[in-house]
PDB file of C-alpha atoms in Angstrom:
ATOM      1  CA  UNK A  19      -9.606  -3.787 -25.556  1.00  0.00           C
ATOM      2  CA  UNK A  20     -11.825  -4.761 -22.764  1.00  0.00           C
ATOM      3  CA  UNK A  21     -13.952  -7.211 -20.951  1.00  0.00           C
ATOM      4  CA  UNK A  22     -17.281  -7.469 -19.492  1.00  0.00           C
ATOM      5  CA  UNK A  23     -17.876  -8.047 -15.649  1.00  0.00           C
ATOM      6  CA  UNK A  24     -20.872 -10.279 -14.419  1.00  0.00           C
ATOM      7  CA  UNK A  25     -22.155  -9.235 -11.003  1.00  0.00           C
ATOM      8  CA  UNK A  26     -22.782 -12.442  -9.200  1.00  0.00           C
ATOM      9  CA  UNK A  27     -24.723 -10.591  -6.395  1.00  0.00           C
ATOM     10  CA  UNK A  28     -25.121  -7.597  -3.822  1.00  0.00           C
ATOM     11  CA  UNK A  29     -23.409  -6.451  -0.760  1.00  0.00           C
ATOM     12  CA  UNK A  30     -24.979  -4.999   2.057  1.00  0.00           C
ATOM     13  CA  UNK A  31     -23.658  -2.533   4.623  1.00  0.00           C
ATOM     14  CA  UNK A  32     -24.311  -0.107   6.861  1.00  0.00           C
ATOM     15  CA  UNK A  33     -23.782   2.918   4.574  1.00  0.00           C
ATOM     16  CA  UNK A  34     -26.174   4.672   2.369  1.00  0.00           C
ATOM     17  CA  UNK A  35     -23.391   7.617   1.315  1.00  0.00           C
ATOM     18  CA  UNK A  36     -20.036   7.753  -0.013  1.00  0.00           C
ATOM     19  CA  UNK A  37     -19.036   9.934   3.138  1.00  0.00           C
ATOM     20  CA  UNK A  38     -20.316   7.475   5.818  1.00  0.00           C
ATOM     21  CA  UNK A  39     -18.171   5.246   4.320  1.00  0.00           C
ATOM     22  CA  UNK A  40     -15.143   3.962   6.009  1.00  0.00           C
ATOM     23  CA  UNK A  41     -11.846   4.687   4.319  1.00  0.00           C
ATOM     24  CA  UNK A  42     -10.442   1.288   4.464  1.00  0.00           C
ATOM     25  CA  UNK A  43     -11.526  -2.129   5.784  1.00  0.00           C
ATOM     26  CA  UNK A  44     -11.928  -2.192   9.454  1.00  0.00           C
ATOM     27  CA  UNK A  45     -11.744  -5.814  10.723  1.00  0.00           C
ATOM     28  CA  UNK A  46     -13.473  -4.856  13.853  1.00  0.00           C
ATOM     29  CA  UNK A  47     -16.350  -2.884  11.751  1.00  0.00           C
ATOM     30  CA  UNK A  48     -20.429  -3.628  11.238  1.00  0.00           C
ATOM     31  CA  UNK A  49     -21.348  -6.493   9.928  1.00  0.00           C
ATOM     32  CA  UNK A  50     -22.288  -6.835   6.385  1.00  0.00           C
ATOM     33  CA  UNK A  51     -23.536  -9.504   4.356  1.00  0.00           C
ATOM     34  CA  UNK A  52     -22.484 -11.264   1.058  1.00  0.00           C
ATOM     35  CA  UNK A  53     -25.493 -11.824  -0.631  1.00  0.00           C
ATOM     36  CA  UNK A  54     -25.641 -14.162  -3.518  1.00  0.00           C
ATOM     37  CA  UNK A  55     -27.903 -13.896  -6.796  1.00  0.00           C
ATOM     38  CA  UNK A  56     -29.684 -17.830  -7.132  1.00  0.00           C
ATOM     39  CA  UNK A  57     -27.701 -19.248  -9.555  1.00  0.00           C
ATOM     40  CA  UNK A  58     -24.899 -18.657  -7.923  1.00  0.00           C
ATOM     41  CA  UNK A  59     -25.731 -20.217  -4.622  1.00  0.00           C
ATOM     42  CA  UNK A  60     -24.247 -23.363  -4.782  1.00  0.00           C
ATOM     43  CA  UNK A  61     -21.242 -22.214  -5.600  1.00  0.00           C
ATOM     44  CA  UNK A  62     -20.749 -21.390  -2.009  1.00  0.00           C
ATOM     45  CA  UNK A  63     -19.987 -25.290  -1.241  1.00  0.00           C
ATOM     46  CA  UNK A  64     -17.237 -25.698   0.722  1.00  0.00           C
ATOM     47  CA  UNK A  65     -16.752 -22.307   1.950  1.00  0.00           C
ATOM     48  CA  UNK A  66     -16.294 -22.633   5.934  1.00  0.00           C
ATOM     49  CA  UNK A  67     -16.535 -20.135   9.137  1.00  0.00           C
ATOM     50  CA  UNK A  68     -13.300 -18.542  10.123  1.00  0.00           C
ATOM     51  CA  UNK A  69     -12.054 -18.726   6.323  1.00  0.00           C
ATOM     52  CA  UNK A  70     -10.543 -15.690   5.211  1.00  0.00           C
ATOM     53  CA  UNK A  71     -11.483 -15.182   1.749  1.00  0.00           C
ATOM     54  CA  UNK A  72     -10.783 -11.989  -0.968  1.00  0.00           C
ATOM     55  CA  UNK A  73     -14.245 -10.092  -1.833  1.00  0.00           C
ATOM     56  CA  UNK A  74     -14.213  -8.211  -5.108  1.00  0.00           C
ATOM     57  CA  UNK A  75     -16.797  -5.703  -5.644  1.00  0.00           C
ATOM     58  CA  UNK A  76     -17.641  -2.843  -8.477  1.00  0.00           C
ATOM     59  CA  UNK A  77     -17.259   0.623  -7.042  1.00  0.00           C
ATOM     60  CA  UNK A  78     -19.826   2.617  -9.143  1.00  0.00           C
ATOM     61  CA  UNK A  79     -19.948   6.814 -10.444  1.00  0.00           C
ATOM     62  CA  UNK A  80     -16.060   6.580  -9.542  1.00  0.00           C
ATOM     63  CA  UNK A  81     -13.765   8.665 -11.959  1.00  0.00           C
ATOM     64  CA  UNK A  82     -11.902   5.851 -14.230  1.00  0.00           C
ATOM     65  CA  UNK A  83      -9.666   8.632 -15.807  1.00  0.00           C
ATOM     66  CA  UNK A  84      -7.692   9.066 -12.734  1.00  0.00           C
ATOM     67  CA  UNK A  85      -3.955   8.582 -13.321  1.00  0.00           C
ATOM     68  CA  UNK A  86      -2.026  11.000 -10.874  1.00  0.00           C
ATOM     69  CA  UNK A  87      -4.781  11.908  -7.800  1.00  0.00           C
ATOM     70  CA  UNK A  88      -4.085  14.748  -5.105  1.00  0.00           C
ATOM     71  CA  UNK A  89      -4.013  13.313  -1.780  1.00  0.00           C
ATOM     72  CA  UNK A  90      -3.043  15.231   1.887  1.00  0.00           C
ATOM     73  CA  UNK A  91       0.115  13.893   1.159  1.00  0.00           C
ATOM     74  CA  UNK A  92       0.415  15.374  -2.413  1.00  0.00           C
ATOM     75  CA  UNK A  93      -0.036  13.977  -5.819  1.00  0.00           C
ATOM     76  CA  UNK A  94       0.531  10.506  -6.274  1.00  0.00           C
ATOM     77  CA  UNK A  95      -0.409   7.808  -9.201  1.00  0.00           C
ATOM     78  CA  UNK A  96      -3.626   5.839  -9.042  1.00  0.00           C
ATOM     79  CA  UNK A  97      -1.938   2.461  -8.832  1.00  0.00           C
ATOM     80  CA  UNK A  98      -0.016   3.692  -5.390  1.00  0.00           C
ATOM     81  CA  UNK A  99      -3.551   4.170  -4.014  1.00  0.00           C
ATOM     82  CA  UNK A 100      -6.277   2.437  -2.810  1.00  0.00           C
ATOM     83  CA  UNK A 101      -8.744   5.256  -4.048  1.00  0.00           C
ATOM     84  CA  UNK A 102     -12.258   4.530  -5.465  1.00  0.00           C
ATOM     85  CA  UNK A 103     -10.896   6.363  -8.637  1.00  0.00           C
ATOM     86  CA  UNK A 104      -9.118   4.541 -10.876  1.00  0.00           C
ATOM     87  CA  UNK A 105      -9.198   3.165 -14.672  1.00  0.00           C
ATOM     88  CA  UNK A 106     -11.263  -0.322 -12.994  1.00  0.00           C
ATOM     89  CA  UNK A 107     -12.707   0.458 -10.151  1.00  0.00           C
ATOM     90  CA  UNK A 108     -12.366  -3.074  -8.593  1.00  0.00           C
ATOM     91  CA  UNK A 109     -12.688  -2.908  -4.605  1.00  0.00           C
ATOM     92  CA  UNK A 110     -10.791  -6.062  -2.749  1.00  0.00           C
ATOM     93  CA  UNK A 111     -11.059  -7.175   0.632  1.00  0.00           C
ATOM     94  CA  UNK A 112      -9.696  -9.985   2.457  1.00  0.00           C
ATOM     95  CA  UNK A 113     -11.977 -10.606   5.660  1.00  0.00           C
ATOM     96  CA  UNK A 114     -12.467 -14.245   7.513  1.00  0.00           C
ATOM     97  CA  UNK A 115     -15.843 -15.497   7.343  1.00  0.00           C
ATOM     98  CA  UNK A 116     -18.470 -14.555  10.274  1.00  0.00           C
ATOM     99  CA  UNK A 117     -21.250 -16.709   9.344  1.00  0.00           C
ATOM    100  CA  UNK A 118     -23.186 -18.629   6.521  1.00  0.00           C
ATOM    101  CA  UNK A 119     -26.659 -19.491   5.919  1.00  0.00           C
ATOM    102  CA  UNK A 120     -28.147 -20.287   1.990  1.00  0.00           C
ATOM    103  CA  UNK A 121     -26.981 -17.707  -0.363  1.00  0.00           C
ATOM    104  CA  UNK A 122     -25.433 -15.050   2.399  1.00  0.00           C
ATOM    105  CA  UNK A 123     -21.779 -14.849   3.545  1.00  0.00           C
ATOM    106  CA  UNK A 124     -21.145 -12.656   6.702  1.00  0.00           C
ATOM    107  CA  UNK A 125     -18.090 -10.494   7.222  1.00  0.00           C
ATOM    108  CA  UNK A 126     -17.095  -7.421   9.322  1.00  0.00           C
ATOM    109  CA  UNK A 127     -15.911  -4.441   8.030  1.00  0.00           C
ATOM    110  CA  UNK A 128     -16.258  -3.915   3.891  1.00  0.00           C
ATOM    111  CA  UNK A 129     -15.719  -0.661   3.412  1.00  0.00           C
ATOM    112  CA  UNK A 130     -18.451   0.233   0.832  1.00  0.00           C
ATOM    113  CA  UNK A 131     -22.068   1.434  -0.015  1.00  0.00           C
ATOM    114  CA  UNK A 132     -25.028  -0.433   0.463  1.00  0.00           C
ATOM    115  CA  UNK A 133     -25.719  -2.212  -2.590  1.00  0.00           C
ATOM    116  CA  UNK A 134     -22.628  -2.902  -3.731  1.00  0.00           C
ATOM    117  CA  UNK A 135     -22.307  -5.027  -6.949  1.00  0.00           C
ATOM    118  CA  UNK A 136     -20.541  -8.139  -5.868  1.00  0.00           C
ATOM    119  CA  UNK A 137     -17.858  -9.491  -8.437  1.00  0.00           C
ATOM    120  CA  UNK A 138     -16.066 -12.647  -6.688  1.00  0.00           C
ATOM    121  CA  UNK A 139     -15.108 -14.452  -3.638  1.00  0.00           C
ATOM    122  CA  UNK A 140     -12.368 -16.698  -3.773  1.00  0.00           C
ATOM    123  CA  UNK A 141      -9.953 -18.516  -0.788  1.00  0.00           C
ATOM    124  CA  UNK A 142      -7.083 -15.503  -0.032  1.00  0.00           C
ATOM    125  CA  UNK A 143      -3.854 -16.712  -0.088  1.00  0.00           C
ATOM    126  CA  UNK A 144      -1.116 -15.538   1.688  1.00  0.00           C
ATOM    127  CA  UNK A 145       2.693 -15.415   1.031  1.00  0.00           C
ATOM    128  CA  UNK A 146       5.619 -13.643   3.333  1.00  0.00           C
ATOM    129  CA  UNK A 147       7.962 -11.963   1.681  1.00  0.00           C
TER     130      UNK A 147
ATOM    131  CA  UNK B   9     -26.753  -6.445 -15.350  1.00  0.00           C
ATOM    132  CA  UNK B  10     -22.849  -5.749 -16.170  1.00  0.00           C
ATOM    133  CA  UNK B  11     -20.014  -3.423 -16.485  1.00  0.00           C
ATOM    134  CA  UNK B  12     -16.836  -2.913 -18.805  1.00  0.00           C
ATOM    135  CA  UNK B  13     -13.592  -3.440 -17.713  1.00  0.00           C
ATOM    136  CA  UNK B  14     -10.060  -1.348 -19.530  1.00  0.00           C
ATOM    137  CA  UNK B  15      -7.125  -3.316 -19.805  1.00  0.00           C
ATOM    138  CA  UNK B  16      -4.124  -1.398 -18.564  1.00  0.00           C
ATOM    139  CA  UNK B  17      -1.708  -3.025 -19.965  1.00  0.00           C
ATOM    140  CA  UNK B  18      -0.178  -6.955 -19.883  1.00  0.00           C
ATOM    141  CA  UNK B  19       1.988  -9.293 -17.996  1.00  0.00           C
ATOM    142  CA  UNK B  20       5.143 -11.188 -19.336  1.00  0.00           C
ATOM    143  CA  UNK B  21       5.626 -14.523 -18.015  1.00  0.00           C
ATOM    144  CA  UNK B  22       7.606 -17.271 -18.931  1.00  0.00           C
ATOM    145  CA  UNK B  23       4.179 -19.622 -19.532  1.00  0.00           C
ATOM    146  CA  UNK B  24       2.946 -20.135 -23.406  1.00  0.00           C
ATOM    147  CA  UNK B  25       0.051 -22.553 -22.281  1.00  0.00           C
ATOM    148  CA  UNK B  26      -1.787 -23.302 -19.403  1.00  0.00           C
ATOM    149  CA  UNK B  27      -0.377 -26.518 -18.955  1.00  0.00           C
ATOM    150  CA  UNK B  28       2.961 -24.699 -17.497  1.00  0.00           C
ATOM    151  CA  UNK B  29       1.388 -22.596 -15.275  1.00  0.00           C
ATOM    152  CA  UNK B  30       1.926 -22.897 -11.984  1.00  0.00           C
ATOM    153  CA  UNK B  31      -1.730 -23.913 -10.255  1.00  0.00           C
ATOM    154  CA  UNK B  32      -0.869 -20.854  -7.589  1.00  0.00           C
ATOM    155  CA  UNK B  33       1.731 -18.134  -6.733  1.00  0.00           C
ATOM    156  CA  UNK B  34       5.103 -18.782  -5.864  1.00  0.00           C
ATOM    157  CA  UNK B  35       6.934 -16.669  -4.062  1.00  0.00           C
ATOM    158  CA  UNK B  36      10.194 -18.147  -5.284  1.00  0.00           C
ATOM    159  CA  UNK B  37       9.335 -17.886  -8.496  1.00  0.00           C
ATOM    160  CA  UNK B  38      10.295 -16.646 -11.978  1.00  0.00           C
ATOM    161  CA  UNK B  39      10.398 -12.817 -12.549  1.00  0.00           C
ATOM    162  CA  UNK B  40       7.531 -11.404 -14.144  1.00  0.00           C
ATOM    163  CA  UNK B  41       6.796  -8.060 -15.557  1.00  0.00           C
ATOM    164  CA  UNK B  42       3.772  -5.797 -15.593  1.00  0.00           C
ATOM    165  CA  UNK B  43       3.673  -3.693 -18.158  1.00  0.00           C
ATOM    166  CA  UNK B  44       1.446  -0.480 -18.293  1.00  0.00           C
ATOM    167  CA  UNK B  45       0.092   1.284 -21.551  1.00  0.00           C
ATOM    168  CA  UNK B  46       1.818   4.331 -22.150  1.00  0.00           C
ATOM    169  CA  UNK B  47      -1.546   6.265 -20.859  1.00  0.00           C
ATOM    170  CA  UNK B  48      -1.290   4.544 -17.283  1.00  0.00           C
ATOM    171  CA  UNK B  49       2.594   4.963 -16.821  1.00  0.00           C
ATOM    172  CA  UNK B  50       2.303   8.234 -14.143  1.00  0.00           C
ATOM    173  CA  UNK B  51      -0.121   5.641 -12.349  1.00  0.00           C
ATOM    174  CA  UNK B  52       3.014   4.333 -11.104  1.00  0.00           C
ATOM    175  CA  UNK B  53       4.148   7.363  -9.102  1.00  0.00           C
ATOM    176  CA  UNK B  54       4.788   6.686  -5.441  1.00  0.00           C
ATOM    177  CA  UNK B  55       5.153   2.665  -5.581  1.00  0.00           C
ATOM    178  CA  UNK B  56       8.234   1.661  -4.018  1.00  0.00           C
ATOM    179  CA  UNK B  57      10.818  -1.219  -4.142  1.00  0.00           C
ATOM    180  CA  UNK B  58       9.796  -3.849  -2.024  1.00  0.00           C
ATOM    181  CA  UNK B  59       6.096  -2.853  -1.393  1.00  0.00           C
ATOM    182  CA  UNK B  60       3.814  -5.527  -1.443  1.00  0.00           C
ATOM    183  CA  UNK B  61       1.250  -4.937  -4.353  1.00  0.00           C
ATOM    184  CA  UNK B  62      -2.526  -6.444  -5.158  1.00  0.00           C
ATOM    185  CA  UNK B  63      -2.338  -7.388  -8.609  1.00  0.00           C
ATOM    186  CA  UNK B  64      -5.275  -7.637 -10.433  1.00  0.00           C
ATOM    187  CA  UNK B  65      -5.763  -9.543 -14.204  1.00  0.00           C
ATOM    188  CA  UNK B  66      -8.320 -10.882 -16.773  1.00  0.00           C
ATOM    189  CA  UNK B  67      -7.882 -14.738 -17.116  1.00  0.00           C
ATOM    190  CA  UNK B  68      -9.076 -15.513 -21.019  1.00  0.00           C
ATOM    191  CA  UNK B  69     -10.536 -18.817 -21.966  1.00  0.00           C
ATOM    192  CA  UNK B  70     -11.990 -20.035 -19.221  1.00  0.00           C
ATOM    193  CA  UNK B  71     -15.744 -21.172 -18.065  1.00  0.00           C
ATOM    194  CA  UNK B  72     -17.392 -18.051 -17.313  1.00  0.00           C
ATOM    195  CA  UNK B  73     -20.328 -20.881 -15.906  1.00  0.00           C
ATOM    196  CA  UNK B  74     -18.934 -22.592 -13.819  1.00  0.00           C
ATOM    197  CA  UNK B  75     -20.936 -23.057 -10.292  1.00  0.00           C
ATOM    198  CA  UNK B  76     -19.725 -26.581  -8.850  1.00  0.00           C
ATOM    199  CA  UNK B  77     -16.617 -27.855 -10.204  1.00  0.00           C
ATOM    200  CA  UNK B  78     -14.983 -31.555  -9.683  1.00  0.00           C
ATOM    201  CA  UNK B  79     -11.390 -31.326  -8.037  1.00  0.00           C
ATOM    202  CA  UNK B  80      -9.198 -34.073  -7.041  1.00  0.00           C
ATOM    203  CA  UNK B  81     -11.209 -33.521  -3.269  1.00  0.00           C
ATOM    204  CA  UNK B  82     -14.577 -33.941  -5.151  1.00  0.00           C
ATOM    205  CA  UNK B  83     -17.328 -30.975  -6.144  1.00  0.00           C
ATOM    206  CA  UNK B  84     -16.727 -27.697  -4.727  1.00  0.00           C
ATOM    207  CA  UNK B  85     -18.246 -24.575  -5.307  1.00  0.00           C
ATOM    208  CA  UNK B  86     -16.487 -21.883  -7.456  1.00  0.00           C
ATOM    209  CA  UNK B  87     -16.445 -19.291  -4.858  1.00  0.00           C
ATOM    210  CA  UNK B  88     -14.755 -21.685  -2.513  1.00  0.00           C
ATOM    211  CA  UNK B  89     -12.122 -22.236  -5.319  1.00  0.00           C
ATOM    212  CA  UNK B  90      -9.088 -20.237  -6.839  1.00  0.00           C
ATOM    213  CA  UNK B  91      -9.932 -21.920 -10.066  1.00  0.00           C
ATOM    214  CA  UNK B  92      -9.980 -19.583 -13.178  1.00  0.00           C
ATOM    215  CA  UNK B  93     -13.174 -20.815 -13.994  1.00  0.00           C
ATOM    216  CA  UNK B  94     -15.273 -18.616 -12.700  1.00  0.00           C
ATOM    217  CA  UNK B  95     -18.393 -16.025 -13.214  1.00  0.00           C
ATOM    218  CA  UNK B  96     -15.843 -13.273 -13.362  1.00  0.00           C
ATOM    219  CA  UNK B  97     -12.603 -14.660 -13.971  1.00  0.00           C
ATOM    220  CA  UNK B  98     -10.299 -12.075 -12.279  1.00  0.00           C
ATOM    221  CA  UNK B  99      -6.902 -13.282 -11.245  1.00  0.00           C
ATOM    222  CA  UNK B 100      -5.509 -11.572  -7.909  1.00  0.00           C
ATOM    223  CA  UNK B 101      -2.145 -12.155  -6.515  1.00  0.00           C
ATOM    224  CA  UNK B 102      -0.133 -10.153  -3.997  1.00  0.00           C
ATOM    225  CA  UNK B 103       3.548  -9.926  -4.310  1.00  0.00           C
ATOM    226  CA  UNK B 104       6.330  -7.444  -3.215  1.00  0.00           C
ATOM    227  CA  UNK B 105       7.855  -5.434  -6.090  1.00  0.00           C
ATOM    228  CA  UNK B 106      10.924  -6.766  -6.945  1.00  0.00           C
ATOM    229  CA  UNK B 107      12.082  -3.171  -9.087  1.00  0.00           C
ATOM    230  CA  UNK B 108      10.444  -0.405 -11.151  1.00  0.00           C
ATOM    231  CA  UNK B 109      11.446   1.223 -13.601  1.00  0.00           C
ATOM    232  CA  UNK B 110       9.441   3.652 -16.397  1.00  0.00           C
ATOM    233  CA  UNK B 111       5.985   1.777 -17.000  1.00  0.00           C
ATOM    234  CA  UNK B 112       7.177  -1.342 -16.115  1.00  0.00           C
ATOM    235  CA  UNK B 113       7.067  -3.175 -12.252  1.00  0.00           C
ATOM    236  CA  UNK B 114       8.914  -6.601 -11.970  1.00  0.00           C
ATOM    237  CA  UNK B 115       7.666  -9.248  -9.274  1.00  0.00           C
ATOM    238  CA  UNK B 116       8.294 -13.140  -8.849  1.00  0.00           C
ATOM    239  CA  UNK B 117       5.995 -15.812  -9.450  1.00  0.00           C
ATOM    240  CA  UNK B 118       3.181 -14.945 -11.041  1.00  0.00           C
ATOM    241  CA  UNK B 119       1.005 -17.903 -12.331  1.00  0.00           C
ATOM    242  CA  UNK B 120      -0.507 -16.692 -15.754  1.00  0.00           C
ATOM    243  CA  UNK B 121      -0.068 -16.821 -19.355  1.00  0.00           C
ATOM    244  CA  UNK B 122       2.371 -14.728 -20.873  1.00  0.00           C
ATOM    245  CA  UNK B 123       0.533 -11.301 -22.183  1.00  0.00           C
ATOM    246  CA  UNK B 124      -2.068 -11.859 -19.509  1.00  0.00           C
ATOM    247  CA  UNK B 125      -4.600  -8.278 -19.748  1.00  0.00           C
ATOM    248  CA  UNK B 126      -3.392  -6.508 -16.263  1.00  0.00           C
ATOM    249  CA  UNK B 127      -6.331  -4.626 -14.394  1.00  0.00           C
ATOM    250  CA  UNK B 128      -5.131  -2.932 -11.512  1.00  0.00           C
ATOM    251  CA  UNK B 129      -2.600  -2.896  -8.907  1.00  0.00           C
ATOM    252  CA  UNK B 130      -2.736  -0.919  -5.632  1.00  0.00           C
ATOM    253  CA  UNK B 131      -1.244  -1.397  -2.621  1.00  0.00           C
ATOM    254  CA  UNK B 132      -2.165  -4.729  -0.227  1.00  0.00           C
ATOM    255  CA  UNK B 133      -3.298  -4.305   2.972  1.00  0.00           C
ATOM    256  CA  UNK B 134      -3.649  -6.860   5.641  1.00  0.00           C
ATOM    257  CA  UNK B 135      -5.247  -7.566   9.212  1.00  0.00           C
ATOM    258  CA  UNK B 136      -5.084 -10.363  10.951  1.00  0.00           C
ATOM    259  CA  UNK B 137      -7.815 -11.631  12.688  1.00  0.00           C
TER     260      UNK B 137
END
């Protein structure tokens, strides 16, 4: 069974190669931009500076076999990571909102290539446990 | 352009229809199990009681068109909305793991249909800002 992912737009950062890039988000990294296709523009409406919102993106030539990965800690399972590798390779951040401006979100820190396919942005919500 | 997603398995809740779903996560709420094909079960390895998780799942039946939608505020824009209606409509909670046991994690107070496709989970990270 599966489903089929729309990408909505692009992401762009600082990093051209998998090894340049960061290993997790770093809230005091680059900028990068959220970059909207058209018909998705207005759909920014209501979005505001200093919101923190959750950025999915689509982490391409990843394995999506992975189950158990070795790490410098030792094996562990895919779903105990926050590896690249993994059966959907769905990258989420949660970053607040640096600027906007038609079509372009800005945000410090994503942790992934240049031309990243942009999935969803959404309000993050928070609980405490 | 696009890209497939793998279900990895479903989520019990105690919700037949939409119309008893809770509109967001509750922390206090009813236990809730995600269950992992046999294929993904060693995934598991290394999760822990009480860590908080990112769960990731495929909302069915929604409006994959959706741009601006009316709320009870007036239009907003999708991406400024935890709405399932959306381009991709990928549900995203995070939640501590209430216990484990093989293939199976429990949490509380998840706010989807019972047999809801899971996509992921992997460990939540926060900053503040």
């Amino acid at each position: 069974m599966s489903a089929e992912l729309n990408f909505i737009g692009r992401i762009e950062t600082p990093y051209t190669a998998v090894k340049d890039c960061p290993k997790n988000i770093q809230p005091d990294g680059p900028l990068c931009r959220l970059i909207l296709n058209h018909e998705y523009i207005e759909g920014m409406q209501g979005l505001i500076f200093g919101q923190r919102i959750l950025i999915l993106y689509w982490l391409e030539n990843t394995d999506r076999t992975a189950v158990v990965q070795s790490t410098r800690q030792g094996k562990a399972g895919t779903f105990a990571l926050r590896s690249p590798h993994r059966p959907n390779p769905i990258g989420a951040a949660v970053l607040p909102i640096e600027s906007l401006e038609n079509g372009q979100i800005t945000v410090r820190g994503l942790d992934c290539l240049n031309n990243t396919k942009l999935l969803d942005i959404k309000p993050a919500v928070y609980h405490e446990s």
